[in-house]
Short mmCIF file of C-alpha atoms in Angstrom, two decimals:
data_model
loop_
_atom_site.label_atom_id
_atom_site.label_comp_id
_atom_site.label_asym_id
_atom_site.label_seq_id
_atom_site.Cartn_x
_atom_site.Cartn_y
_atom_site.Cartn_z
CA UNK H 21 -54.55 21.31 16.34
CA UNK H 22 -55.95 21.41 12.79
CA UNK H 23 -55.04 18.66 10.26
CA UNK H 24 -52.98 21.26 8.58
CA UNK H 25 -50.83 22.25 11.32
CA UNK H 26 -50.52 19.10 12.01
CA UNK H 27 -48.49 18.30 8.97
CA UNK H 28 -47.00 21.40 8.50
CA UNK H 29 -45.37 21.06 11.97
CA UNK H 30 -44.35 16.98 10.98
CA UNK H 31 -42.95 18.68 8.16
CA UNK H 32 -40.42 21.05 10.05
CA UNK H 33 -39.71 18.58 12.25
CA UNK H 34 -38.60 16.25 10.06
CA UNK H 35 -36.89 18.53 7.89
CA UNK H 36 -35.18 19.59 11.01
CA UNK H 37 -34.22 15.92 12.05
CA UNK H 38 -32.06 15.42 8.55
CA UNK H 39 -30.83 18.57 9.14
CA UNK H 40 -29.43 18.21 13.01
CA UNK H 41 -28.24 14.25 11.76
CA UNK H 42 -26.28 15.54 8.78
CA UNK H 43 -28.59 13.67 6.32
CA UNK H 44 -28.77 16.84 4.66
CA UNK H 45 -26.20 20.20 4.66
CA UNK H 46 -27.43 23.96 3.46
CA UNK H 47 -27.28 22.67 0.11
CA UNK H 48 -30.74 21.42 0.34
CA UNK H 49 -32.14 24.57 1.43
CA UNK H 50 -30.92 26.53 -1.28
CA UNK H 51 -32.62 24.01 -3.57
CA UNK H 52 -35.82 24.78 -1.68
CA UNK H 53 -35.30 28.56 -1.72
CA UNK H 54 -35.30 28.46 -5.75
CA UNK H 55 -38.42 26.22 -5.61
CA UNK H 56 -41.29 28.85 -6.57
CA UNK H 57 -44.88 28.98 -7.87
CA UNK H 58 -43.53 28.90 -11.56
CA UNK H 59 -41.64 25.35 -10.81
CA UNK H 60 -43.48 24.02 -7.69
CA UNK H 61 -42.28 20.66 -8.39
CA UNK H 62 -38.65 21.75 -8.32
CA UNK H 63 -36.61 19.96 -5.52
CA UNK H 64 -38.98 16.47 -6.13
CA UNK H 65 -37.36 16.83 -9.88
CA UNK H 66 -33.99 17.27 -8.76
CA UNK H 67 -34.28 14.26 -6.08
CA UNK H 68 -35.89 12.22 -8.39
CA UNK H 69 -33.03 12.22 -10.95
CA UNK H 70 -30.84 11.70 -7.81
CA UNK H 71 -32.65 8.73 -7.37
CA UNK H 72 -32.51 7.78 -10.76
CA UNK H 73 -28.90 8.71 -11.29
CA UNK H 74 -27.63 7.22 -7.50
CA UNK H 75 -29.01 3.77 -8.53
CA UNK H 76 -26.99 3.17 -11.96
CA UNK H 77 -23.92 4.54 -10.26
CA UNK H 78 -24.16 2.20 -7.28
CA UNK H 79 -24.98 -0.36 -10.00
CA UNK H 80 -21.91 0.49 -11.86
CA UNK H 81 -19.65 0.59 -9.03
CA UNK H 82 -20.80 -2.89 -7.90
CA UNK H 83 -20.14 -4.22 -11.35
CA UNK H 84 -16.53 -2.53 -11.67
CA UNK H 85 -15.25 -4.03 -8.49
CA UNK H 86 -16.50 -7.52 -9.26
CA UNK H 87 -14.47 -7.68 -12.35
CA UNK H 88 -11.45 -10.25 -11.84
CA UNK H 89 -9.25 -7.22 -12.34
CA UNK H 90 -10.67 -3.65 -11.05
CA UNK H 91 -10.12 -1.07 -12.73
CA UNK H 92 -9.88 1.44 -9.53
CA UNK H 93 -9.94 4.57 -11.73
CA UNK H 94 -13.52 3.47 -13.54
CA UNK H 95 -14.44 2.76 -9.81
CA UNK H 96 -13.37 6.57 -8.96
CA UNK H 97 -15.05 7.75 -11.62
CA UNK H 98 -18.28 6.57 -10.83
CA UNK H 99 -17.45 8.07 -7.04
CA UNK H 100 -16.44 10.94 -7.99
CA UNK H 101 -19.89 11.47 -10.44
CA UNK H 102 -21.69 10.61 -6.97
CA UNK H 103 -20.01 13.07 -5.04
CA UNK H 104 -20.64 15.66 -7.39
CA UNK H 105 -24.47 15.03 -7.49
CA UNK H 106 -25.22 14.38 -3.91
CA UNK H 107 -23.09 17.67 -2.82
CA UNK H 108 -25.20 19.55 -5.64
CA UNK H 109 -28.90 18.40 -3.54
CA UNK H 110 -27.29 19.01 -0.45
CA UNK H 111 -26.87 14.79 0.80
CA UNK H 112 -23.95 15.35 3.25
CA UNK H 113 -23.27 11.80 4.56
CA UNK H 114 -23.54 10.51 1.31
CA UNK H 115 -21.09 12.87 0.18
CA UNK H 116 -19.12 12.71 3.11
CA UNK H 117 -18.70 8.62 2.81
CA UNK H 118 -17.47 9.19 -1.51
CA UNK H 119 -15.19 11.15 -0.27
CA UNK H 120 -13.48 8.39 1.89
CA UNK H 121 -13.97 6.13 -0.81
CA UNK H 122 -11.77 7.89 -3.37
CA UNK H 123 -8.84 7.70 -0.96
CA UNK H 124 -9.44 3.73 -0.87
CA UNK H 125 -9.79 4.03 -4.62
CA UNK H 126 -6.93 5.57 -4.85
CA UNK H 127 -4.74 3.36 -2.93
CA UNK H 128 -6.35 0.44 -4.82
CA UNK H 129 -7.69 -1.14 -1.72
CA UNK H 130 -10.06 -3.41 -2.43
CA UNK H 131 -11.70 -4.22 0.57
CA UNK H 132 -11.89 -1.32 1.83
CA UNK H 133 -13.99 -0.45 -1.79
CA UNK H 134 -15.98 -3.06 -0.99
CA UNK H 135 -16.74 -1.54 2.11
CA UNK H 136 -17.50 1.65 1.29
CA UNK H 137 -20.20 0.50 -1.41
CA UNK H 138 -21.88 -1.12 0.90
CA UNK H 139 -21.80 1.58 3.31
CA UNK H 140 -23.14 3.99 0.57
CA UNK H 141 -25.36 1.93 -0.60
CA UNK H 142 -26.89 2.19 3.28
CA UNK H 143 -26.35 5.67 3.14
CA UNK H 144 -28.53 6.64 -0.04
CA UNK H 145 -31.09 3.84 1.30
CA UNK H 146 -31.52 5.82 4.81
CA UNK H 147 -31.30 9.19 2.79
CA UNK H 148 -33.88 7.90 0.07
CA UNK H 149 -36.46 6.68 2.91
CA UNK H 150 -35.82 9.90 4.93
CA UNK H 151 -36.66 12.22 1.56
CA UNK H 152 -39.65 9.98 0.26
CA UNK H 153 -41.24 10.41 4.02
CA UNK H 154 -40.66 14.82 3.39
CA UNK H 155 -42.20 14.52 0.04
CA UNK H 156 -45.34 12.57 1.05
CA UNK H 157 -45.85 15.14 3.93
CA UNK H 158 -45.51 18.00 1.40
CA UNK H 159 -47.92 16.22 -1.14
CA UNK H 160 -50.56 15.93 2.32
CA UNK H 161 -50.14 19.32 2.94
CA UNK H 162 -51.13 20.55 0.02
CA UNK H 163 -53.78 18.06 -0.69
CA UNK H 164 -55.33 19.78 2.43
CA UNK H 165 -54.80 23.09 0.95
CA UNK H 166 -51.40 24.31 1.70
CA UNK M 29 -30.89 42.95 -35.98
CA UNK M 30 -30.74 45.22 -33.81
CA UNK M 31 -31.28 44.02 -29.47
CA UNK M 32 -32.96 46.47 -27.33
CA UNK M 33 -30.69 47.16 -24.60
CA UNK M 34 -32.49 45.27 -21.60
CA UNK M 35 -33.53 42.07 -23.65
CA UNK M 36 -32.72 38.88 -22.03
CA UNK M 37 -29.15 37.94 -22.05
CA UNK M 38 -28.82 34.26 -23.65
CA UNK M 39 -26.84 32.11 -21.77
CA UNK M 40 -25.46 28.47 -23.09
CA UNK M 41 -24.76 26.31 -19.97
CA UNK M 42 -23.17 22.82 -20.53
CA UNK M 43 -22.74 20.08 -18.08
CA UNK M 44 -23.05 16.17 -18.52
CA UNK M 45 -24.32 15.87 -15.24
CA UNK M 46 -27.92 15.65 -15.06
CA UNK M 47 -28.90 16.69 -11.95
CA UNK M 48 -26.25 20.23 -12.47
CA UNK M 49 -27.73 20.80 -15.19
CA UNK M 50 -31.12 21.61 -13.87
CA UNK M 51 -29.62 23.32 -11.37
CA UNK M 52 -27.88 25.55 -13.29
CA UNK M 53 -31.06 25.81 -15.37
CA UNK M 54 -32.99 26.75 -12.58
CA UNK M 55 -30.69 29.12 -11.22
CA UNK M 56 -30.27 31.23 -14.24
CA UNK M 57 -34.00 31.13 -14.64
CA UNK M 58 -34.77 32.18 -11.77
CA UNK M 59 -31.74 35.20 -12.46
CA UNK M 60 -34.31 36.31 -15.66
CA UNK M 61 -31.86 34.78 -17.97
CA UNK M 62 -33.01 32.76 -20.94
CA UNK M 63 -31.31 29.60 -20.76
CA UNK M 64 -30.29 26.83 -23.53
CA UNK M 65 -29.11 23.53 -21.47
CA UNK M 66 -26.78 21.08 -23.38
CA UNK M 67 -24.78 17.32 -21.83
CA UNK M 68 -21.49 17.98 -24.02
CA UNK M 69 -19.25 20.16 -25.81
CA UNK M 70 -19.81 18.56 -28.74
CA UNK M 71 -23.25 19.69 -28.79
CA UNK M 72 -22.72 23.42 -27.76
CA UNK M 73 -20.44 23.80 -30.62
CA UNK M 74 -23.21 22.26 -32.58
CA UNK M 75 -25.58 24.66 -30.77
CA UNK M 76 -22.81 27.53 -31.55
CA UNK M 77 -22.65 26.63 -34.97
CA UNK M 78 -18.95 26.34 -34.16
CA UNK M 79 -16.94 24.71 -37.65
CA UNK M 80 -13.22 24.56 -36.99
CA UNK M 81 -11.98 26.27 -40.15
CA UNK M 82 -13.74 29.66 -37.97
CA UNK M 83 -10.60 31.10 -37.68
CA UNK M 84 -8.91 30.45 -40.50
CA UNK M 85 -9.64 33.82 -42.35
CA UNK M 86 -9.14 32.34 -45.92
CA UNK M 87 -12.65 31.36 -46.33
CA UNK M 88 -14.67 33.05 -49.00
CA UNK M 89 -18.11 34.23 -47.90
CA UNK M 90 -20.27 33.10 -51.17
CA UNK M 91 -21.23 29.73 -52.09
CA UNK M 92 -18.63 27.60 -49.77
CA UNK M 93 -20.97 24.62 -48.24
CA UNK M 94 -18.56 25.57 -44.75
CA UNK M 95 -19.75 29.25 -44.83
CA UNK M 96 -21.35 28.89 -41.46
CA UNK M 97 -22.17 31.97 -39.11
CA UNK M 98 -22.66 32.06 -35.50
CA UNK M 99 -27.08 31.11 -35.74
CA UNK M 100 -27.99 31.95 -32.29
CA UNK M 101 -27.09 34.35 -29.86
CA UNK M 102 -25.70 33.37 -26.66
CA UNK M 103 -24.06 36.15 -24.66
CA UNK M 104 -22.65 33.86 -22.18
CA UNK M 105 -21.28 30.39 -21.67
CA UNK M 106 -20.92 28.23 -18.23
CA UNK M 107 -19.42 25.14 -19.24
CA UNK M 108 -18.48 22.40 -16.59
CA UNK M 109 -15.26 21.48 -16.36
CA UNK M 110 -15.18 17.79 -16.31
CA UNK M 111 -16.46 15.87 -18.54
CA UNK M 112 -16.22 12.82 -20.38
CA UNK M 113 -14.69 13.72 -24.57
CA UNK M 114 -14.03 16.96 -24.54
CA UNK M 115 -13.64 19.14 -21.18
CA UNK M 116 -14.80 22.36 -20.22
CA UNK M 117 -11.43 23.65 -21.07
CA UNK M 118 -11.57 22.42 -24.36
CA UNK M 119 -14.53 24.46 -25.08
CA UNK M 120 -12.76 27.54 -23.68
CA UNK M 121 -10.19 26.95 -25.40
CA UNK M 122 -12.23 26.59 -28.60
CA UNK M 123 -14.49 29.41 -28.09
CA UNK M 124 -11.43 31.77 -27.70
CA UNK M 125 -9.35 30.62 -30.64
CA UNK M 126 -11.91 31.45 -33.04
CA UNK M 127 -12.85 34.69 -34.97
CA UNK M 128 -16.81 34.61 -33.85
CA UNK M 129 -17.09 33.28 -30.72
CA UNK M 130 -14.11 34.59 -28.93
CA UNK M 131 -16.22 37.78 -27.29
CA UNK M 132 -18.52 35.34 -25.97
CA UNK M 133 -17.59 35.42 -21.88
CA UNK M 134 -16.90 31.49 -20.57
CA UNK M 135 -17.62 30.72 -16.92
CA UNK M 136 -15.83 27.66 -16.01
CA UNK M 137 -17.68 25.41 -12.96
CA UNK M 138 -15.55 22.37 -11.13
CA UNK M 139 -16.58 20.61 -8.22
CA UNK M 140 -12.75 20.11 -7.41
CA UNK M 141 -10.93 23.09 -6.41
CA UNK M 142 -7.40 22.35 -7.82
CA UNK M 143 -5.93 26.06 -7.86
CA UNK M 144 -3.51 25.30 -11.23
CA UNK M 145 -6.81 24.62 -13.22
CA UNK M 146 -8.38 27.80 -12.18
CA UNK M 147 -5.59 29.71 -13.13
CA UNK M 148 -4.91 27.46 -16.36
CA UNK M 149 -8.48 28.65 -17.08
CA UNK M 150 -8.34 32.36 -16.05
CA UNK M 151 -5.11 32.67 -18.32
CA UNK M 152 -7.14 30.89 -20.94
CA UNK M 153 -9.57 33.70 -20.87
CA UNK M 154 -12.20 32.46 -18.51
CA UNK M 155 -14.02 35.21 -16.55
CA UNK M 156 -15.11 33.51 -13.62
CA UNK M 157 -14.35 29.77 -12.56
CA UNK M 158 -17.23 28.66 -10.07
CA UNK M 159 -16.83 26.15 -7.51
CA UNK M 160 -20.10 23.67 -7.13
CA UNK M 161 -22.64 23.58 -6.25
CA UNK M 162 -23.19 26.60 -8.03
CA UNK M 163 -25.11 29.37 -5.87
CA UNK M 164 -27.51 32.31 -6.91
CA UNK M 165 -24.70 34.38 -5.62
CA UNK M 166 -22.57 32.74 -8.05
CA UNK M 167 -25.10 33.53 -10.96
CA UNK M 168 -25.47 37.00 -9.65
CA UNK M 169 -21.72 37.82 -10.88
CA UNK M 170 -22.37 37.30 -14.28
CA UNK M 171 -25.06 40.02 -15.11
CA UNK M 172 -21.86 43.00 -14.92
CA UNK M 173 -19.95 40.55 -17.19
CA UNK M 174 -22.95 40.72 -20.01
CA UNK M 175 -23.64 44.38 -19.17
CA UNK M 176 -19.99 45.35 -20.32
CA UNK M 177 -20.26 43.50 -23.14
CA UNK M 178 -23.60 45.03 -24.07
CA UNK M 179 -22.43 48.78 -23.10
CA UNK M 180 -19.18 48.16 -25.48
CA UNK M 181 -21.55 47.35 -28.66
CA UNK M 182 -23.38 50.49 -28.15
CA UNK M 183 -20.07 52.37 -28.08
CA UNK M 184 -18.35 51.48 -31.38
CA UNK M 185 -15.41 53.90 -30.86
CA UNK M 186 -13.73 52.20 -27.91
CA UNK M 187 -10.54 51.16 -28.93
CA UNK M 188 -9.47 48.30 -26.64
CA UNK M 189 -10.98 46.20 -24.54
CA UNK M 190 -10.82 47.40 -20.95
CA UNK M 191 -6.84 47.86 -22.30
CA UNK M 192 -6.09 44.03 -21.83
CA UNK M 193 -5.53 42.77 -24.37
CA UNK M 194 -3.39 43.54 -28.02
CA UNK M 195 -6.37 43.37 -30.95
CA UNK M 196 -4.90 43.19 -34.42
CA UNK M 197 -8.17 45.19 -35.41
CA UNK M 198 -7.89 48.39 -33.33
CA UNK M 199 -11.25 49.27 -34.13
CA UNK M 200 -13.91 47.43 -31.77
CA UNK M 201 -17.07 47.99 -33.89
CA UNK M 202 -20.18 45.34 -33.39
CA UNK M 203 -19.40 42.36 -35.24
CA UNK M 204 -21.28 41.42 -37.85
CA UNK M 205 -20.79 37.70 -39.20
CA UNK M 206 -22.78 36.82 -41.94
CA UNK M 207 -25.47 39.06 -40.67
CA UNK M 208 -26.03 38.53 -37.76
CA UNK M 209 -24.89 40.66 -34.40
CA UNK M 210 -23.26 39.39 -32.23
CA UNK M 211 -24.32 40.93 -28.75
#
């Protein structure tokens, strides 16, 4: 098998893999459906101010819930801002574990806030790796001409 | 002034979320509509040229420094709901309450579905309220909305509008503010 099959066939794979482990829901897809030769770069732009945008909000969350007293709607907030952009590129789990943290926000448990940061900040880390690995396939495929 | 009938329809989106907004921008592009992007309501009023004395009909048209008119044409607004100063609903609520902008179709977009805000928005005047993440199927409703607003300017004798609602003005010719048409 040629180089380019190769990689094209890592590529579905892969893309397959987040999709069967819930990494990633339809959501994704239709962001790759509106990529086109006009904005080729599309979904990378979108992920990248995920990226951008996931890391002050995890920041921010962090920082609310070590104040002496938390302010558990600031804390929802900054959940809720997460929820909306990870549902809008299609990151399911991530999604999935904001949504159990607005209950705990809600019911002003602390702990269990605590928690759930640090299980979202695993989340977007997995997620992150997972998406970086798809884009450097895509770049290699069409560095050898695809 | 005058818009041939299949020009691009203008369409104002406004969302404080960064990522939505280029998604939205992307999917009206890719819908052939020409699309002006803005993070607040503050700044699509800007955009609109929106001044809140608008409806207050005692303004004289000559050398008041407030005589603004509508500058751009924007034949459609999707405004987010949520956001931090003033909300989505604030806008519609804006847009509707004053003389220019108030033919101007609002699409509402929430990532919550909470039934009493879409109807507190429908009743408002919205046409459409979108749940997110916004799909092309979504966009794809909005092209009849512009296309009876488009068909009604060419037809300056139609009374009412689609019968539903009062006008103090029965007369529904194109508006002209200033000099410019609004579409």
């Amino acid at each position: 098998m040629d180089v380019m099959s190769q990689l094209q066939r890592q590529w579905l794979e892969h893309s397959a893999f987040l999709r069967k482990e819930g990494y990633l829901d339809d959501q994704f897809e239709q962001l790759q459906k509106l990529q086109d030769e006009s904005s080729p770069d599309f979904v990378i732009e979108v992920v990248s101010i995920f990226f951008d945008d996931s890391e002050k909000l995890l920041s921010n969350m962090a920082r609310a819930l070590e104040q002496k007293v938390v302010d558990f709607k600031q804390v929802d907030a900054h959940v809720h801002q997460f929820k909306g952009s990870s549902a809008s590129i299609g990151a399911m789990r991530v999604k999935n574990v904001c949504i159990e943290f607005r209950n705990y926000c809600e019911a002003q448990n602390l702990e269990e806030c605590l928690r759930c940061t640090r299980k979202l900040q695993f989340e977007y880390s997995v997620l992150k790796n997972q998406l970086e690995y798809l884009f450097r396939l895509e770049q290699q495929i069409r560095a050898a001409g695809g | 002034m005058g818009m041939a009938t299949d020009a691009q329809f203008h369409v104002l989106a406004v969302d404080d979320s960064n990522i939505d907004r280029k998604l939205i921008e992307m999917l009206l592009k890719t819908s052939s509509f020409q699309v002006t992007a803005v993070d607040s309501v503050s700044k699509a009023l800007d955009f609109l040229g929106f001044h809140e004395d608008e409806h207050n009909e005692t303004i004289t048209p000559s050398v008041s420094p407030n005589d603004h008119h509508q500058d751009v044409d924007v034949n459609l607004i999707i405004t987010d709901y949520c956001m931090p100063g003033m909300t989505g609903y604030d806008l519609l609520r804006k847009i509707k309450e004053s003389e220019s902008l108030k033919d101007i179709p609002v699409v509402i977009m929430s990532s919550d579905n909470i039934p009493s805000r879409i109807n507190r928005c429908l009743e408002e005047g919205a046409e459409e309220f979108f749940l997110k993440p916004v799909q092309l199927s979504d966009v794809n409703k909005l092209k009849p909305h512009l296309l009876k607003c488009r068909a009604k300017e060419s037809q300056p004798n139609i009374n009412n509008r689609n019968g539903l609602e009062e006008r103090h003005s029965p007369d529904r010719t194109i508006t002209s503010y200033g000099g410019l048409e609004v579409v």
